[in-house]
Amino acid sequence: MKVWAVANQKGGVGKTTTTVALAGLLADAGRRVLVVDLDPHGSLTSYFGYDPDTLENSCYDLFTAGGKVDPELPRSLLLETSHERISLMPSSTAVAVLERQSLGQGGLGLVVSKALEHLSGEFDFALLDNPPLLGVLMVNALAASELLVIPVQTEFLAIKGLESMINTLHMVNRSRRQPLPYSIVPTMFDRRTQASLSTLRYLRNQYNEHLWQAYIPIDTRLRDASRAGLVPSVQDKNSRGVLAYRVLLKHLLQQSMQIEQSA
């Protein structure tokens, strides 16, 4: 099972949309996909029609045994989604207290890795949607992943979040045997605005080596898909956003293949 994390230390940059769009395209192609919501806000959970405020079981349950993961527990947490090939491991409001509870506790950095190992035979891909802050959840996601996708809204306020994310990645890489490869993905691009054009130019100047050279455009059909609880490619397979995500997925699959070959 290939594991990709979708993360940025700024909210509202398109992490959940990117997670769902990529999962949908993989599932459309016949892959079995697990999406994991590690964000206390539960946007991914809400996307598929579940209420994080009322769910009794969620990814929080993985952390309640002090780093040990019962082999049957991850499977018991899975929920159905609107796509028959996508399963959801949801978040809940209980996740919000995890950072405070984990203070002083060791052995919690590999909980998600262990959980995914128990599910590896059931899925082809796992996509991890992260909270916009550094903590035990993001550390878990980065430790479990073989590829990091960093969506960055094409406006200058989002650059700070990217800088923080890169700094976090450098810190995490010190404890990994091999550095975690990553792709920066410009999102919400609007060619009519100077802010989008200038930010994209800045990203190409400063981060070109790790930057996906295209972009995800502003597309109201992505919002329509969210409102309907459908993956974007089911809502409208020919929308501008879906076509862009299709190109992005091809890029990420090629990158993933290169990672395998160099391992």
Short mmCIF file of C-alpha atoms in Angstrom, two decimals:
data_model
loop_
_atom_site.label_atom_id
_atom_site.label_comp_id
_atom_site.label_asym_id
_atom_site.label_seq_id
_atom_site.Cartn_x
_atom_site.Cartn_y
_atom_site.Cartn_z
CA MET A 1 0.00 0.00 0.00
CA LYS A 2 1.34 3.40 -0.98
CA VAL A 3 0.92 6.09 1.67
CA TRP A 4 0.78 9.78 0.78
CA ALA A 5 0.39 12.64 3.24
CA VAL A 6 -1.35 15.88 2.28
CA ALA A 7 -0.18 18.66 4.60
CA ASN A 8 0.54 22.35 5.03
CA GLN A 9 0.93 24.41 8.19
CA LYS A 10 -1.78 26.80 7.02
CA GLY A 11 -5.47 26.13 6.82
CA GLY A 12 -7.72 26.80 3.87
CA VAL A 13 -5.19 25.96 1.16
CA GLY A 14 -7.02 22.98 -0.36
CA LYS A 15 -5.72 20.00 1.63
CA THR A 16 -9.06 18.23 1.95
CA THR A 17 -10.10 18.97 -1.62
CA THR A 18 -6.76 17.64 -2.85
CA THR A 19 -7.10 14.49 -0.73
CA VAL A 20 -10.62 13.77 -1.97
CA ALA A 21 -9.88 14.61 -5.61
CA LEU A 22 -6.82 12.36 -5.77
CA ALA A 23 -8.62 9.57 -3.91
CA GLY A 24 -11.53 9.78 -6.33
CA LEU A 25 -9.33 9.57 -9.42
CA LEU A 26 -7.43 6.60 -7.98
CA ALA A 27 -10.70 4.88 -7.10
CA ASP A 28 -12.14 5.61 -10.56
CA ALA A 29 -9.12 3.75 -11.95
CA GLY A 30 -9.99 0.68 -9.89
CA ARG A 31 -7.66 1.24 -6.93
CA ARG A 32 -8.84 0.56 -3.38
CA VAL A 33 -8.28 3.78 -1.44
CA LEU A 34 -8.25 4.62 2.26
CA VAL A 35 -8.57 8.26 3.27
CA VAL A 36 -7.57 9.12 6.83
CA ASP A 37 -8.77 12.30 8.55
CA LEU A 38 -6.16 13.41 11.10
CA ASP A 39 -7.52 16.95 11.46
CA PRO A 40 -9.56 17.75 14.60
CA HIS A 41 -11.74 20.01 12.45
CA GLY A 42 -12.88 16.89 10.60
CA SER A 43 -13.30 18.50 7.18
CA LEU A 44 -12.68 15.21 5.36
CA THR A 45 -15.10 13.42 7.69
CA SER A 46 -17.75 16.08 7.10
CA TYR A 47 -17.13 15.95 3.34
CA PHE A 48 -18.53 12.42 3.26
CA GLY A 49 -21.54 13.25 5.40
CA TYR A 50 -20.41 12.29 8.91
CA ASP A 51 -20.53 14.59 11.92
CA PRO A 52 -17.21 14.75 13.82
CA ASP A 53 -19.10 16.08 16.85
CA THR A 54 -21.21 12.94 17.24
CA LEU A 55 -18.94 10.12 16.06
CA GLU A 56 -18.11 7.77 18.94
CA ASN A 57 -15.13 6.15 17.22
CA SER A 58 -12.40 7.80 15.18
CA CYS A 59 -8.64 7.88 14.60
CA TYR A 60 -8.40 9.16 18.19
CA ASP A 61 -8.99 5.55 19.33
CA LEU A 62 -5.66 4.53 17.78
CA PHE A 63 -3.79 6.62 20.35
CA THR A 64 -5.54 5.46 23.52
CA ALA A 65 -3.36 2.39 24.10
CA GLY A 66 -0.06 4.21 24.59
CA GLY A 67 1.36 3.48 21.15
CA LYS A 68 0.13 -0.12 20.87
CA VAL A 69 -2.40 -0.76 18.12
CA ASP A 70 -4.77 -3.72 18.30
CA PRO A 71 -4.66 -5.43 14.87
CA GLU A 72 -8.47 -5.42 14.64
CA LEU A 73 -8.97 -1.81 15.72
CA PRO A 74 -8.09 0.05 12.48
CA ARG A 75 -10.55 -2.04 10.46
CA SER A 76 -13.33 -1.40 12.98
CA LEU A 77 -12.96 2.36 12.52
CA LEU A 78 -13.56 2.37 8.76
CA LEU A 79 -16.67 4.00 7.32
CA GLU A 80 -18.20 3.82 3.87
CA THR A 81 -18.17 6.83 1.56
CA SER A 82 -20.09 7.89 -1.53
CA HIS A 83 -17.51 6.02 -3.66
CA GLU A 84 -17.56 2.24 -3.39
CA ARG A 85 -13.76 1.96 -3.59
CA ILE A 86 -12.99 4.62 -0.97
CA SER A 87 -13.10 3.96 2.79
CA LEU A 88 -12.78 6.64 5.45
CA MET A 89 -11.03 6.52 8.79
CA PRO A 90 -12.75 9.53 10.37
CA SER A 91 -11.75 12.24 12.78
CA SER A 92 -13.78 13.47 15.74
CA THR A 93 -13.70 16.36 18.15
CA ALA A 94 -11.90 14.09 20.63
CA VAL A 95 -8.80 14.40 18.43
CA ALA A 96 -8.50 18.04 19.52
CA VAL A 97 -7.35 17.01 23.01
CA LEU A 98 -4.79 14.52 21.73
CA GLU A 99 -1.92 17.01 21.61
CA ARG A 100 -2.40 17.92 25.28
CA GLN A 101 -2.84 14.30 26.36
CA SER A 102 0.25 13.17 24.48
CA LEU A 103 2.60 15.57 26.29
CA GLY A 104 5.23 13.55 28.10
CA GLN A 105 4.12 10.30 26.50
CA GLY A 106 6.66 8.48 24.38
CA GLY A 107 6.07 5.95 21.63
CA LEU A 108 3.22 7.78 19.91
CA GLY A 109 5.06 8.80 16.74
CA LEU A 110 4.42 5.56 14.85
CA VAL A 111 0.80 4.86 15.79
CA VAL A 112 -0.57 5.65 12.32
CA SER A 113 2.21 3.61 10.66
CA LYS A 114 1.27 0.59 12.77
CA ALA A 115 -2.43 1.03 12.04
CA LEU A 116 -1.82 1.22 8.29
CA GLU A 117 0.32 -1.91 8.42
CA HIS A 118 -2.74 -3.82 9.66
CA LEU A 119 -4.70 -2.53 6.63
CA SER A 120 -2.00 -2.84 3.99
CA GLY A 121 -3.53 -5.90 2.34
CA GLU A 122 -6.93 -4.24 1.91
CA PHE A 123 -5.95 -1.03 0.12
CA ASP A 124 -3.71 0.08 -2.71
CA PHE A 125 -3.38 3.67 -1.47
CA ALA A 126 -3.80 5.56 1.79
CA LEU A 127 -4.11 9.36 1.70
CA LEU A 128 -3.67 11.20 5.00
CA ASP A 129 -5.36 14.60 5.45
CA ASN A 130 -3.49 16.58 8.11
CA PRO A 131 -4.17 19.37 10.59
CA PRO A 132 -2.50 22.73 9.83
CA LEU A 133 -0.11 22.57 12.76
CA LEU A 134 2.91 20.62 13.87
CA GLY A 135 2.07 18.06 16.53
CA VAL A 136 1.77 14.35 17.19
CA LEU A 137 -0.73 13.85 14.33
CA MET A 138 1.39 15.47 11.64
CA VAL A 139 4.52 13.71 12.94
CA ASN A 140 2.63 10.42 12.64
CA ALA A 141 1.54 11.20 9.09
CA LEU A 142 5.02 12.18 7.93
CA ALA A 143 6.54 9.09 9.56
CA ALA A 144 4.01 6.82 7.84
CA SER A 145 4.29 8.33 4.36
CA GLU A 146 6.50 7.74 1.36
CA LEU A 147 5.44 10.97 -0.37
CA LEU A 148 4.28 14.36 0.88
CA VAL A 149 1.91 16.59 -1.09
CA ILE A 150 1.94 20.25 0.00
CA PRO A 151 -0.98 22.27 -1.41
CA VAL A 152 -0.24 26.01 -1.40
CA GLN A 153 -2.90 28.58 -2.17
CA THR A 154 -1.55 31.06 -4.69
CA GLU A 155 -1.65 34.10 -2.45
CA PHE A 156 1.17 35.56 -0.36
CA LEU A 157 -0.27 34.75 3.07
CA ALA A 158 0.07 31.06 2.18
CA ILE A 159 3.85 31.32 1.67
CA LYS A 160 4.44 31.49 5.44
CA GLY A 161 2.66 28.17 5.90
CA LEU A 162 4.81 26.63 3.19
CA GLU A 163 7.99 27.89 4.83
CA SER A 164 6.90 26.40 8.16
CA MET A 165 6.04 23.12 6.47
CA ILE A 166 9.46 22.89 4.81
CA ASN A 167 11.15 23.61 8.14
CA THR A 168 9.08 20.88 9.79
CA LEU A 169 9.99 18.47 7.01
CA HIS A 170 13.71 19.14 7.49
CA MET A 171 13.30 18.45 11.20
CA VAL A 172 11.38 15.20 10.62
CA ASN A 173 13.91 14.06 8.02
CA ARG A 174 16.60 13.95 10.70
CA SER A 175 14.88 10.93 12.21
CA ARG A 176 14.12 9.19 8.89
CA ARG A 177 16.51 6.85 7.16
CA GLN A 178 15.78 8.61 3.88
CA PRO A 179 14.41 12.15 3.37
CA LEU A 180 10.70 12.28 2.59
CA PRO A 181 10.16 13.33 -1.05
CA TYR A 182 7.61 16.08 -1.56
CA SER A 183 5.72 17.99 -4.22
CA ILE A 184 4.45 21.54 -3.79
CA VAL A 185 1.08 21.99 -5.49
CA PRO A 186 -0.18 25.51 -6.30
CA THR A 187 -3.94 25.65 -5.65
CA MET A 188 -6.85 28.06 -6.10
CA PHE A 189 -5.03 29.76 -8.95
CA ASP A 190 -6.87 32.63 -10.60
CA ARG A 191 -5.02 34.05 -13.59
CA ARG A 192 -7.14 37.21 -13.40
CA THR A 193 -5.53 38.32 -10.15
CA GLN A 194 -2.07 39.76 -9.64
CA ALA A 195 -1.81 37.93 -6.31
CA SER A 196 -2.09 34.52 -7.99
CA LEU A 197 0.31 35.41 -10.78
CA SER A 198 2.91 36.89 -8.41
CA THR A 199 2.70 33.99 -5.96
CA LEU A 200 3.08 31.40 -8.70
CA ARG A 201 6.11 33.32 -10.02
CA TYR A 202 7.59 33.37 -6.50
CA LEU A 203 7.06 29.63 -6.04
CA ARG A 204 8.78 28.92 -9.35
CA ASN A 205 11.72 31.12 -8.38
CA GLN A 206 12.16 29.83 -4.83
CA TYR A 207 10.96 26.21 -4.88
CA ASN A 208 11.26 25.13 -8.49
CA GLU A 209 13.02 21.82 -7.76
CA HIS A 210 10.06 20.49 -5.76
CA LEU A 211 7.27 22.42 -7.45
CA TRP A 212 4.67 20.75 -9.65
CA GLN A 213 4.87 22.99 -12.68
CA ALA A 214 1.12 23.24 -13.32
CA TYR A 215 -1.58 24.42 -10.88
CA ILE A 216 -5.09 23.69 -9.61
CA PRO A 217 -7.38 26.49 -10.83
CA ILE A 218 -10.25 28.12 -8.98
CA ASP A 219 -13.26 25.96 -9.91
CA THR A 220 -16.73 26.25 -8.38
CA ARG A 221 -17.43 22.65 -9.43
CA LEU A 222 -15.04 21.52 -6.70
CA ARG A 223 -17.23 23.32 -4.17
CA ASP A 224 -20.33 21.76 -5.73
CA ALA A 225 -18.81 18.30 -5.29
CA SER A 226 -18.09 19.02 -1.63
CA ARG A 227 -21.66 20.15 -1.06
CA ALA A 228 -22.95 16.93 -2.65
CA GLY A 229 -20.50 14.71 -0.75
CA LEU A 230 -19.16 13.32 -4.02
CA VAL A 231 -15.58 13.05 -5.23
CA PRO A 232 -15.05 15.78 -7.87
CA SER A 233 -14.52 13.31 -10.72
CA VAL A 234 -17.97 11.81 -10.11
CA GLN A 235 -19.62 15.21 -9.80
CA ASP A 236 -18.09 16.47 -13.07
CA LYS A 237 -15.28 14.47 -14.67
CA ASN A 238 -14.52 17.21 -17.20
CA SER A 239 -14.38 20.22 -14.91
CA ARG A 240 -11.23 22.35 -14.96
CA GLY A 241 -10.33 21.30 -11.44
CA VAL A 242 -10.69 17.58 -12.13
CA LEU A 243 -8.64 17.82 -15.32
CA ALA A 244 -5.89 19.57 -13.36
CA TYR A 245 -5.98 16.97 -10.58
CA ARG A 246 -5.74 14.26 -13.22
CA VAL A 247 -2.47 15.78 -14.43
CA LEU A 248 -1.26 16.11 -10.84
CA LEU A 249 -2.03 12.45 -10.12
CA LYS A 250 0.00 11.37 -13.14
CA HIS A 251 2.91 13.45 -11.82
CA LEU A 252 2.64 11.95 -8.32
CA LEU A 253 2.43 8.38 -9.65
CA GLN A 254 5.57 8.97 -11.68
CA GLN A 255 7.29 10.40 -8.62
CA SER A 256 6.15 7.42 -6.55
CA MET A 257 7.56 5.03 -9.15
CA GLN A 258 10.90 6.83 -9.07
CA ILE A 259 10.93 6.49 -5.28
CA GLU A 260 10.40 2.73 -5.57
CA GLN A 261 13.12 2.37 -8.15
CA SER A 262 15.65 4.28 -6.05
CA ALA A 263 14.82 2.41 -2.83
#
